[in-house]
Amino acid sequence: MSSSFKLVGFAIRLAQESGFHRESRASDSQEVSSLKRRIWWTLFARERFMAICQGLPCLIDQEYCDIDRPTLQDFPSYRTLQTQIFLQSITLAEIVAHTNKQLIISRRAGNVLPSAAITTKLVAWLTSLPAGLQLSISAAYTGTFDRDVHLLHLPYLNAITLIYLYTSNDQLPQASVAAVLAAGCTTRILKDLLYSERAIMLPEETGWYAATAALALAHVRALDILAAHVTEDIATLQTFLGRSAQTWHGSSVLQAGVNRALAKVPRPHIDTTQDTLTPVPNTLQDLCAGDGVAWPAFFPFATMHTSRLVETILVECQSTFPQLWLSTVPGGFDVFLDGLEMAAQS
């Protein structure tokens, strides 16, 4: 268990003892009531985002809480964007907590995760975001971006990765195409943060997001067509973990764990039909076949310019499984399809 997760748990208990989980008394001023709401819901969101990373249950049970959710009136008027991000993070935290609970229950019982119901909620959250909070990674380079908007989408992508990262008792996790694409988009966000020198003083869970993405990518490192792109993305994630370790010691532990995991995965040019320490897909078509999940809706911000890994997978999936794109998919995939048409005409 990470040190910051323990501190958040300690802060939650202190807040509960002080009654922060209950709506303020009539004698409290508006300023005091607003402050309590901001503190409580900050702890609420942080705990949920950290708990799913470590596969642990949450301390806060909402059935025992009657404090109102914060509104725009609880924040300074000059911080409108940050307020919107915070309010959206609370909604996402509720979905992430439900996802975490279902992951724990299903894996303990050996049952199939009800992923469709969970991802429907995640996609509904994503599509409800106002224009100013939408993720901008559709171009090859993100010149100007808001760091907090980028960070807002990391728990979403991490949840998608975990939902489609299948584990067993004696093997490394096996990733479906949805998990690999989520990991690729996570890498792109962290790469933007690194290149813009904004990868400082980040929450500790960003290290967990990087490690989870690396595990998903490790599963497909043996595919020749993806090998160079996966190696590049894993190197970016390792660099990010190294930078994060300057603030959070836990990131150095995660980095060592990723290295151990990579040692168990066959490298490119190895015959993957032979026995290996962990099973891998034989071809990119095998990976893209997935499990029948209509995953394009998960990534409306992804295009053939997001990264070379994302481009390779999207091109292969669109040509091999066009039925995934028969329904109208908003945002980035329209750009992606336009790009394919332009490439075909050139």
mmCIF file of C-alpha atoms in Angstrom:
data_model
loop_
_atom_site.group_PDB
_atom_site.id
_atom_site.type_symbol
_atom_site.label_atom_id
_atom_site.label_comp_id
_atom_site.label_asym_id
_atom_site.label_seq_id
_atom_site.Cartn_x
_atom_site.Cartn_y
_atom_site.Cartn_z
ATOM 1 C CA MET A 1 0.000 0.000 0.000
ATOM 2 C CA SER A 2 1.392 3.412 -0.974
ATOM 3 C CA SER A 3 2.199 5.995 1.662
ATOM 4 C CA SER A 4 -0.079 8.611 0.119
ATOM 5 C CA PHE A 5 -3.000 6.158 0.097
ATOM 6 C CA LYS A 6 -2.463 5.636 3.820
ATOM 7 C CA LEU A 7 -2.385 9.389 4.364
ATOM 8 C CA VAL A 8 -5.616 9.842 2.414
ATOM 9 C CA GLY A 9 -7.221 7.156 4.587
ATOM 10 C CA PHE A 10 -6.013 8.930 7.718
ATOM 11 C CA ALA A 11 -7.375 12.241 6.415
ATOM 12 C CA ILE A 12 -10.744 10.607 5.697
ATOM 13 C CA ARG A 13 -11.020 9.349 9.276
ATOM 14 C CA LEU A 14 -10.144 12.790 10.621
ATOM 15 C CA ALA A 15 -12.733 14.375 8.331
ATOM 16 C CA GLN A 16 -15.380 11.886 9.453
ATOM 17 C CA GLU A 17 -14.607 12.552 13.114
ATOM 18 C CA SER A 18 -15.069 16.255 12.384
ATOM 19 C CA GLY A 19 -18.384 15.634 10.652
ATOM 20 C CA PHE A 20 -17.271 16.668 7.177
ATOM 21 C CA HIS A 21 -19.326 13.830 5.672
ATOM 22 C CA ARG A 22 -22.530 15.416 6.992
ATOM 23 C CA GLU A 23 -24.185 18.519 5.621
ATOM 24 C CA SER A 24 -23.213 21.607 7.588
ATOM 25 C CA ARG A 25 -25.266 22.932 10.462
ATOM 26 C CA ALA A 26 -27.456 25.977 9.942
ATOM 27 C CA SER A 27 -25.077 27.964 12.134
ATOM 28 C CA ASP A 28 -22.178 27.446 9.697
ATOM 29 C CA SER A 29 -21.429 30.284 7.326
ATOM 30 C CA GLN A 30 -21.556 29.783 3.560
ATOM 31 C CA GLU A 31 -17.773 30.022 3.467
ATOM 32 C CA VAL A 32 -17.360 27.254 6.057
ATOM 33 C CA SER A 33 -19.932 25.024 4.363
ATOM 34 C CA SER A 34 -18.247 25.453 0.976
ATOM 35 C CA LEU A 35 -14.836 24.685 2.442
ATOM 36 C CA LYS A 36 -16.112 21.474 4.044
ATOM 37 C CA ARG A 37 -17.646 20.342 0.765
ATOM 38 C CA ARG A 38 -14.447 21.000 -1.158
ATOM 39 C CA ILE A 39 -12.338 19.120 1.387
ATOM 40 C CA TRP A 40 -14.671 16.138 1.664
ATOM 41 C CA TRP A 41 -15.206 15.639 -2.052
ATOM 42 C CA THR A 42 -11.487 16.026 -2.714
ATOM 43 C CA LEU A 43 -10.857 13.128 -0.329
ATOM 44 C CA PHE A 44 -13.727 11.214 -1.941
ATOM 45 C CA ALA A 45 -12.262 11.463 -5.438
ATOM 46 C CA ARG A 46 -8.634 10.894 -4.440
ATOM 47 C CA GLU A 47 -9.475 7.754 -2.479
ATOM 48 C CA ARG A 48 -11.429 6.226 -5.335
ATOM 49 C CA PHE A 49 -8.798 6.950 -7.952
ATOM 50 C CA MET A 50 -6.109 5.443 -5.730
ATOM 51 C CA ALA A 51 -8.117 2.428 -4.540
ATOM 52 C CA ILE A 52 -8.675 0.996 -8.024
ATOM 53 C CA CYS A 53 -4.955 1.221 -8.744
ATOM 54 C CA GLN A 54 -4.228 -1.026 -5.775
ATOM 55 C CA GLY A 55 -7.287 -3.250 -6.008
ATOM 56 C CA LEU A 56 -8.483 -2.262 -2.547
ATOM 57 C CA PRO A 57 -11.971 -1.330 -1.321
ATOM 58 C CA CYS A 58 -12.842 2.254 -0.449
ATOM 59 C CA LEU A 59 -13.289 3.571 3.078
ATOM 60 C CA ILE A 60 -16.019 6.068 2.231
ATOM 61 C CA ASP A 61 -19.493 4.554 2.059
ATOM 62 C CA GLN A 62 -21.831 7.082 0.486
ATOM 63 C CA GLU A 63 -24.828 5.629 2.312
ATOM 64 C CA TYR A 64 -23.437 7.153 5.512
ATOM 65 C CA CYS A 65 -22.886 10.568 3.931
ATOM 66 C CA ASP A 66 -25.452 13.287 3.380
ATOM 67 C CA ILE A 67 -23.181 16.184 2.495
ATOM 68 C CA ASP A 68 -24.245 17.950 -0.685
ATOM 69 C CA ARG A 69 -22.099 17.748 -3.771
ATOM 70 C CA PRO A 70 -20.213 20.979 -4.430
ATOM 71 C CA THR A 71 -21.475 23.424 -7.023
ATOM 72 C CA LEU A 72 -19.943 26.347 -8.878
ATOM 73 C CA GLN A 73 -21.036 28.581 -5.998
ATOM 74 C CA ASP A 74 -18.649 26.755 -3.650
ATOM 75 C CA PHE A 75 -15.584 27.939 -5.582
ATOM 76 C CA PRO A 76 -13.994 31.283 -6.449
ATOM 77 C CA SER A 77 -15.500 32.729 -9.622
ATOM 78 C CA TYR A 78 -12.094 33.219 -11.241
ATOM 79 C CA ARG A 79 -11.340 29.464 -11.239
ATOM 80 C CA THR A 80 -14.180 28.323 -13.484
ATOM 81 C CA LEU A 81 -12.180 25.803 -15.539
ATOM 82 C CA GLN A 82 -10.589 24.185 -12.484
ATOM 83 C CA THR A 83 -14.010 24.029 -10.836
ATOM 84 C CA GLN A 84 -15.528 22.270 -13.844
ATOM 85 C CA ILE A 85 -12.662 19.776 -13.865
ATOM 86 C CA PHE A 86 -13.133 19.099 -10.158
ATOM 87 C CA LEU A 87 -16.878 18.552 -10.493
ATOM 88 C CA GLN A 88 -16.386 16.188 -13.432
ATOM 89 C CA SER A 89 -13.718 14.284 -11.503
ATOM 90 C CA ILE A 90 -16.246 13.588 -8.735
ATOM 91 C CA THR A 91 -18.665 12.029 -11.214
ATOM 92 C CA LEU A 92 -15.855 9.979 -12.730
ATOM 93 C CA ALA A 93 -14.703 8.905 -9.258
ATOM 94 C CA GLU A 94 -18.154 7.449 -8.562
ATOM 95 C CA ILE A 95 -17.976 5.370 -11.747
ATOM 96 C CA VAL A 96 -14.393 4.314 -11.014
ATOM 97 C CA ALA A 97 -15.418 3.179 -7.519
ATOM 98 C CA HIS A 98 -18.195 1.038 -8.999
ATOM 99 C CA THR A 99 -15.714 -0.361 -11.522
ATOM 100 C CA ASN A 100 -13.249 -1.188 -8.755
ATOM 101 C CA LYS A 101 -15.912 -2.957 -6.708
ATOM 102 C CA GLN A 102 -17.020 -5.057 -9.677
ATOM 103 C CA LEU A 103 -13.418 -5.938 -10.525
ATOM 104 C CA ILE A 104 -12.754 -7.104 -6.968
ATOM 105 C CA ILE A 105 -15.972 -9.126 -6.748
ATOM 106 C CA SER A 106 -15.706 -10.753 -10.173
ATOM 107 C CA ARG A 107 -12.047 -11.720 -9.857
ATOM 108 C CA ARG A 108 -12.508 -13.092 -6.359
ATOM 109 C CA ALA A 109 -15.449 -15.220 -7.501
ATOM 110 C CA GLY A 110 -13.905 -16.102 -10.855
ATOM 111 C CA ASN A 111 -16.885 -14.638 -12.699
ATOM 112 C CA VAL A 112 -17.029 -12.605 -15.894
ATOM 113 C CA LEU A 113 -16.943 -8.864 -15.290
ATOM 114 C CA PRO A 114 -20.152 -7.093 -16.444
ATOM 115 C CA SER A 115 -18.020 -4.798 -18.580
ATOM 116 C CA ALA A 116 -20.768 -3.526 -20.899
ATOM 117 C CA ALA A 117 -22.731 -1.891 -18.080
ATOM 118 C CA ILE A 118 -19.585 -0.291 -16.667
ATOM 119 C CA THR A 119 -18.203 1.001 -19.949
ATOM 120 C CA THR A 120 -21.601 2.455 -20.843
ATOM 121 C CA LYS A 121 -21.319 4.686 -17.782
ATOM 122 C CA LEU A 122 -17.725 5.595 -18.592
ATOM 123 C CA VAL A 123 -18.538 6.535 -22.184
ATOM 124 C CA ALA A 124 -21.585 8.514 -21.036
ATOM 125 C CA TRP A 125 -19.310 10.493 -18.719
ATOM 126 C CA LEU A 126 -16.798 11.081 -21.511
ATOM 127 C CA THR A 127 -19.359 12.273 -24.043
ATOM 128 C CA SER A 128 -20.974 14.602 -21.497
ATOM 129 C CA LEU A 129 -17.805 16.660 -21.069
ATOM 130 C CA PRO A 130 -18.059 20.243 -22.321
ATOM 131 C CA ALA A 131 -15.780 21.266 -25.177
ATOM 132 C CA GLY A 132 -13.243 22.883 -22.874
ATOM 133 C CA LEU A 133 -12.674 19.624 -20.973
ATOM 134 C CA GLN A 134 -12.315 17.273 -23.926
ATOM 135 C CA LEU A 135 -8.989 15.526 -24.432
ATOM 136 C CA SER A 136 -6.876 16.917 -27.249
ATOM 137 C CA ILE A 137 -4.460 14.260 -28.499
ATOM 138 C CA SER A 138 -5.734 13.942 -32.071
ATOM 139 C CA ALA A 139 -2.730 15.740 -33.583
ATOM 140 C CA ALA A 140 0.841 14.498 -33.681
ATOM 141 C CA TYR A 141 1.901 17.280 -31.332
ATOM 142 C CA THR A 142 -0.091 19.002 -28.603
ATOM 143 C CA GLY A 143 1.182 22.558 -28.609
ATOM 144 C CA THR A 144 -1.046 24.173 -26.008
ATOM 145 C CA PHE A 145 -3.044 22.178 -23.507
ATOM 146 C CA ASP A 146 -4.330 22.417 -19.971
ATOM 147 C CA ARG A 147 -2.469 20.029 -17.705
ATOM 148 C CA ASP A 148 -5.506 19.430 -15.510
ATOM 149 C CA VAL A 149 -7.646 18.467 -18.511
ATOM 150 C CA HIS A 150 -5.026 15.904 -19.511
ATOM 151 C CA LEU A 151 -4.918 14.561 -15.951
ATOM 152 C CA LEU A 152 -8.720 14.361 -15.792
ATOM 153 C CA HIS A 153 -8.725 11.671 -18.488
ATOM 154 C CA LEU A 154 -6.081 9.419 -16.936
ATOM 155 C CA PRO A 155 -8.452 7.700 -14.447
ATOM 156 C CA TYR A 156 -10.881 7.099 -17.313
ATOM 157 C CA LEU A 157 -8.224 5.447 -19.472
ATOM 158 C CA ASN A 158 -6.878 3.505 -16.500
ATOM 159 C CA ALA A 159 -10.356 2.098 -15.827
ATOM 160 C CA ILE A 160 -10.702 0.997 -19.468
ATOM 161 C CA THR A 161 -7.274 -0.640 -19.285
ATOM 162 C CA LEU A 162 -8.103 -2.559 -16.114
ATOM 163 C CA ILE A 163 -11.499 -3.698 -17.402
ATOM 164 C CA TYR A 164 -9.904 -5.264 -20.482
ATOM 165 C CA LEU A 165 -6.714 -6.493 -18.820
ATOM 166 C CA TYR A 166 -7.387 -10.124 -18.014
ATOM 167 C CA THR A 167 -5.432 -11.746 -15.208
ATOM 168 C CA SER A 168 -4.747 -15.296 -14.062
ATOM 169 C CA ASN A 169 -2.939 -16.855 -11.128
ATOM 170 C CA ASP A 170 0.267 -17.833 -12.891
ATOM 171 C CA GLN A 171 0.560 -15.511 -15.891
ATOM 172 C CA LEU A 172 1.006 -11.853 -16.618
ATOM 173 C CA PRO A 173 -2.150 -9.930 -17.522
ATOM 174 C CA GLN A 174 -3.413 -10.411 -21.060
ATOM 175 C CA ALA A 175 -4.599 -7.266 -22.806
ATOM 176 C CA SER A 176 -7.361 -6.948 -25.366
ATOM 177 C CA VAL A 177 -7.212 -4.285 -28.059
ATOM 178 C CA ALA A 178 -9.226 -1.888 -25.864
ATOM 179 C CA ALA A 179 -6.639 -2.150 -23.080
ATOM 180 C CA VAL A 180 -3.746 -1.658 -25.507
ATOM 181 C CA LEU A 181 -5.336 1.426 -27.068
ATOM 182 C CA ALA A 182 -6.132 2.862 -23.631
ATOM 183 C CA ALA A 183 -2.507 2.266 -22.669
ATOM 184 C CA GLY A 184 -1.350 3.972 -25.861
ATOM 185 C CA CYS A 185 -3.501 7.025 -25.138
ATOM 186 C CA THR A 186 -2.254 7.079 -21.541
ATOM 187 C CA THR A 187 1.303 7.081 -22.845
ATOM 188 C CA ARG A 188 0.514 9.982 -25.162
ATOM 189 C CA ILE A 189 -0.854 12.056 -22.252
ATOM 190 C CA LEU A 190 2.196 11.343 -20.093
ATOM 191 C CA LYS A 191 4.470 12.087 -23.052
ATOM 192 C CA ASP A 192 2.825 15.494 -23.454
ATOM 193 C CA LEU A 193 3.412 16.166 -19.769
ATOM 194 C CA LEU A 194 7.057 15.119 -20.013
ATOM 195 C CA TYR A 195 7.840 17.154 -23.118
ATOM 196 C CA SER A 196 6.132 20.260 -21.752
ATOM 197 C CA GLU A 197 8.041 19.944 -18.461
ATOM 198 C CA ARG A 198 4.746 19.626 -16.581
ATOM 199 C CA ALA A 199 5.407 16.177 -15.122
ATOM 200 C CA ILE A 200 6.155 17.599 -11.684
ATOM 201 C CA MET A 201 4.157 17.525 -8.462
ATOM 202 C CA LEU A 202 1.639 15.092 -9.915
ATOM 203 C CA PRO A 203 -0.597 12.836 -7.789
ATOM 204 C CA GLU A 204 1.046 9.543 -6.878
ATOM 205 C CA GLU A 205 -1.572 7.537 -8.755
ATOM 206 C CA THR A 206 -0.194 8.803 -12.071
ATOM 207 C CA GLY A 207 2.704 6.418 -11.478
ATOM 208 C CA TRP A 208 0.220 3.573 -11.158
ATOM 209 C CA TYR A 209 -1.436 4.647 -14.406
ATOM 210 C CA ALA A 210 1.950 4.471 -16.129
ATOM 211 C CA ALA A 211 2.713 1.030 -14.692
ATOM 212 C CA THR A 212 -0.706 -0.350 -15.650
ATOM 213 C CA ALA A 213 -0.273 0.951 -19.193
ATOM 214 C CA ALA A 214 3.166 -0.663 -19.397
ATOM 215 C CA LEU A 215 1.731 -4.056 -18.391
ATOM 216 C CA ALA A 216 -0.912 -3.810 -21.102
ATOM 217 C CA LEU A 217 1.697 -2.902 -23.710
ATOM 218 C CA ALA A 218 4.027 -5.679 -22.568
ATOM 219 C CA HIS A 219 1.452 -8.228 -23.662
ATOM 220 C CA VAL A 220 1.838 -7.239 -27.334
ATOM 221 C CA ARG A 221 5.556 -6.488 -27.404
ATOM 222 C CA ALA A 222 6.263 -9.750 -29.245
ATOM 223 C CA LEU A 223 4.248 -8.714 -32.311
ATOM 224 C CA ASP A 224 6.727 -7.634 -34.987
ATOM 225 C CA ILE A 225 4.399 -5.018 -36.461
ATOM 226 C CA LEU A 226 3.985 -3.343 -33.053
ATOM 227 C CA ALA A 227 7.367 -4.090 -31.483
ATOM 228 C CA ALA A 228 9.114 -0.796 -32.262
ATOM 229 C CA HIS A 229 6.096 1.307 -31.280
ATOM 230 C CA VAL A 230 5.501 -0.635 -28.063
ATOM 231 C CA THR A 231 9.177 -0.384 -27.136
ATOM 232 C CA GLU A 232 9.054 3.375 -27.700
ATOM 233 C CA ASP A 233 5.928 3.784 -25.572
ATOM 234 C CA ILE A 234 7.255 1.603 -22.758
ATOM 235 C CA ALA A 235 10.447 3.680 -22.744
ATOM 236 C CA THR A 236 8.294 6.811 -22.354
ATOM 237 C CA LEU A 237 6.434 5.222 -19.452
ATOM 238 C CA GLN A 238 9.702 4.184 -17.811
ATOM 239 C CA THR A 239 11.014 7.724 -18.189
ATOM 240 C CA PHE A 240 7.856 9.056 -16.606
ATOM 241 C CA LEU A 241 8.156 6.622 -13.691
ATOM 242 C CA GLY A 242 11.756 7.705 -13.204
ATOM 243 C CA ARG A 243 10.677 11.339 -13.090
ATOM 244 C CA SER A 244 7.804 10.518 -10.749
ATOM 245 C CA ALA A 245 10.175 8.643 -8.430
ATOM 246 C CA GLN A 246 11.835 11.968 -7.620
ATOM 247 C CA THR A 247 8.634 12.862 -5.756
ATOM 248 C CA TRP A 248 7.099 9.484 -4.916
ATOM 249 C CA HIS A 249 9.302 6.569 -3.856
ATOM 250 C CA GLY A 250 6.545 4.169 -4.853
ATOM 251 C CA SER A 251 7.175 4.966 -8.515
ATOM 252 C CA SER A 252 10.656 3.444 -8.298
ATOM 253 C CA VAL A 253 9.069 0.259 -6.941
ATOM 254 C CA LEU A 254 6.586 0.288 -9.813
ATOM 255 C CA GLN A 255 9.404 0.815 -12.298
ATOM 256 C CA ALA A 256 11.241 -2.227 -10.952
ATOM 257 C CA GLY A 257 8.030 -4.240 -11.156
ATOM 258 C CA VAL A 258 7.529 -3.267 -14.789
ATOM 259 C CA ASN A 259 11.079 -4.400 -15.572
ATOM 260 C CA ARG A 260 10.413 -7.787 -13.980
ATOM 261 C CA ALA A 261 7.194 -8.134 -15.953
ATOM 262 C CA LEU A 262 8.913 -7.290 -19.233
ATOM 263 C CA ALA A 263 11.460 -10.028 -18.593
ATOM 264 C CA LYS A 264 8.637 -12.578 -18.710
ATOM 265 C CA VAL A 265 7.357 -11.499 -22.113
ATOM 266 C CA PRO A 266 8.853 -12.942 -25.320
ATOM 267 C CA ARG A 267 10.680 -10.414 -27.474
ATOM 268 C CA PRO A 268 9.996 -9.791 -31.171
ATOM 269 C CA HIS A 269 11.163 -12.353 -33.731
ATOM 270 C CA ILE A 270 10.541 -15.191 -31.252
ATOM 271 C CA ASP A 271 8.194 -17.908 -32.454
ATOM 272 C CA THR A 272 5.153 -17.221 -30.282
ATOM 273 C CA THR A 273 3.680 -20.619 -31.123
ATOM 274 C CA GLN A 274 6.251 -22.133 -28.774
ATOM 275 C CA ASP A 275 5.739 -22.318 -25.027
ATOM 276 C CA THR A 276 6.471 -18.976 -23.389
ATOM 277 C CA LEU A 277 6.172 -17.580 -19.919
ATOM 278 C CA THR A 278 3.049 -15.668 -20.906
ATOM 279 C CA PRO A 279 0.742 -16.162 -23.912
ATOM 280 C CA VAL A 280 0.708 -13.476 -26.583
ATOM 281 C CA PRO A 281 -1.418 -12.970 -29.707
ATOM 282 C CA ASN A 282 0.182 -14.503 -32.790
ATOM 283 C CA THR A 283 -0.826 -11.671 -35.131
ATOM 284 C CA LEU A 284 -2.237 -8.171 -34.958
ATOM 285 C CA GLN A 285 -5.449 -9.584 -36.425
ATOM 286 C CA ASP A 286 -5.705 -11.880 -33.395
ATOM 287 C CA LEU A 287 -5.376 -8.883 -31.104
ATOM 288 C CA CYS A 288 -7.887 -6.784 -33.029
ATOM 289 C CA ALA A 289 -10.388 -9.632 -33.074
ATOM 290 C CA GLY A 290 -10.676 -8.988 -29.355
ATOM 291 C CA ASP A 291 -13.820 -10.186 -27.644
ATOM 292 C CA GLY A 292 -16.533 -8.552 -29.704
ATOM 293 C CA VAL A 293 -16.352 -5.275 -27.795
ATOM 294 C CA ALA A 294 -17.374 -2.204 -29.808
ATOM 295 C CA TRP A 295 -14.474 -0.216 -28.389
ATOM 296 C CA PRO A 296 -14.228 2.714 -30.879
ATOM 297 C CA ALA A 297 -16.666 4.678 -28.702
ATOM 298 C CA PHE A 298 -14.125 4.517 -25.861
ATOM 299 C CA PHE A 299 -11.611 6.632 -27.785
ATOM 300 C CA PRO A 300 -13.288 9.455 -29.749
ATOM 301 C CA PHE A 301 -10.125 11.522 -29.251
ATOM 302 C CA ALA A 302 -7.799 8.959 -30.865
ATOM 303 C CA THR A 303 -6.694 9.359 -34.475
ATOM 304 C CA MET A 304 -3.976 8.016 -36.725
ATOM 305 C CA HIS A 305 -1.874 10.973 -35.510
ATOM 306 C CA THR A 306 -2.156 10.241 -31.781
ATOM 307 C CA SER A 307 0.841 7.904 -31.844
ATOM 308 C CA ARG A 308 2.413 5.348 -34.139
ATOM 309 C CA LEU A 309 1.119 2.520 -31.962
ATOM 310 C CA VAL A 310 -2.440 3.853 -32.049
ATOM 311 C CA GLU A 311 -2.218 4.462 -35.802
ATOM 312 C CA THR A 312 -1.056 0.920 -36.544
ATOM 313 C CA ILE A 313 -3.850 -0.657 -34.512
ATOM 314 C CA LEU A 314 -6.564 1.634 -35.877
ATOM 315 C CA VAL A 315 -5.568 1.046 -39.492
ATOM 316 C CA GLU A 316 -5.513 -2.723 -39.011
ATOM 317 C CA CYS A 317 -8.793 -2.841 -37.114
ATOM 318 C CA GLN A 318 -10.609 -0.556 -39.540
ATOM 319 C CA SER A 319 -9.561 -2.629 -42.535
ATOM 320 C CA THR A 320 -10.087 -6.037 -40.926
ATOM 321 C CA PHE A 321 -13.182 -5.324 -38.819
ATOM 322 C CA PRO A 322 -15.057 -2.478 -40.552
ATOM 323 C CA GLN A 323 -18.267 -3.413 -38.731
ATOM 324 C CA LEU A 324 -16.881 -1.634 -35.677
ATOM 325 C CA TRP A 325 -17.237 1.633 -37.578
ATOM 326 C CA LEU A 326 -20.653 1.051 -39.135
ATOM 327 C CA SER A 327 -22.360 3.091 -36.429
ATOM 328 C CA THR A 328 -21.716 6.801 -36.177
ATOM 329 C CA VAL A 329 -18.715 7.437 -33.984
ATOM 330 C CA PRO A 330 -18.165 11.087 -33.020
ATOM 331 C CA GLY A 331 -14.961 13.028 -32.770
ATOM 332 C CA GLY A 332 -11.587 11.580 -33.515
ATOM 333 C CA PHE A 333 -12.672 8.552 -35.524
ATOM 334 C CA ASP A 334 -14.270 10.773 -38.155
ATOM 335 C CA VAL A 335 -10.878 12.431 -38.506
ATOM 336 C CA PHE A 336 -9.258 9.010 -38.565
ATOM 337 C CA LEU A 337 -11.453 7.783 -41.415
ATOM 338 C CA ASP A 338 -10.897 11.003 -43.356
ATOM 339 C CA GLY A 339 -7.171 10.457 -42.940
ATOM 340 C CA LEU A 340 -7.430 6.947 -44.345
ATOM 341 C CA GLU A 341 -9.286 8.219 -47.404
ATOM 342 C CA MET A 342 -6.702 10.938 -48.011
ATOM 343 C CA ALA A 343 -3.884 8.407 -47.652
ATOM 344 C CA ALA A 344 -5.561 6.076 -50.142
ATOM 345 C CA GLN A 345 -5.930 8.881 -52.697
ATOM 346 C CA SER A 346 -2.318 10.046 -52.410
#
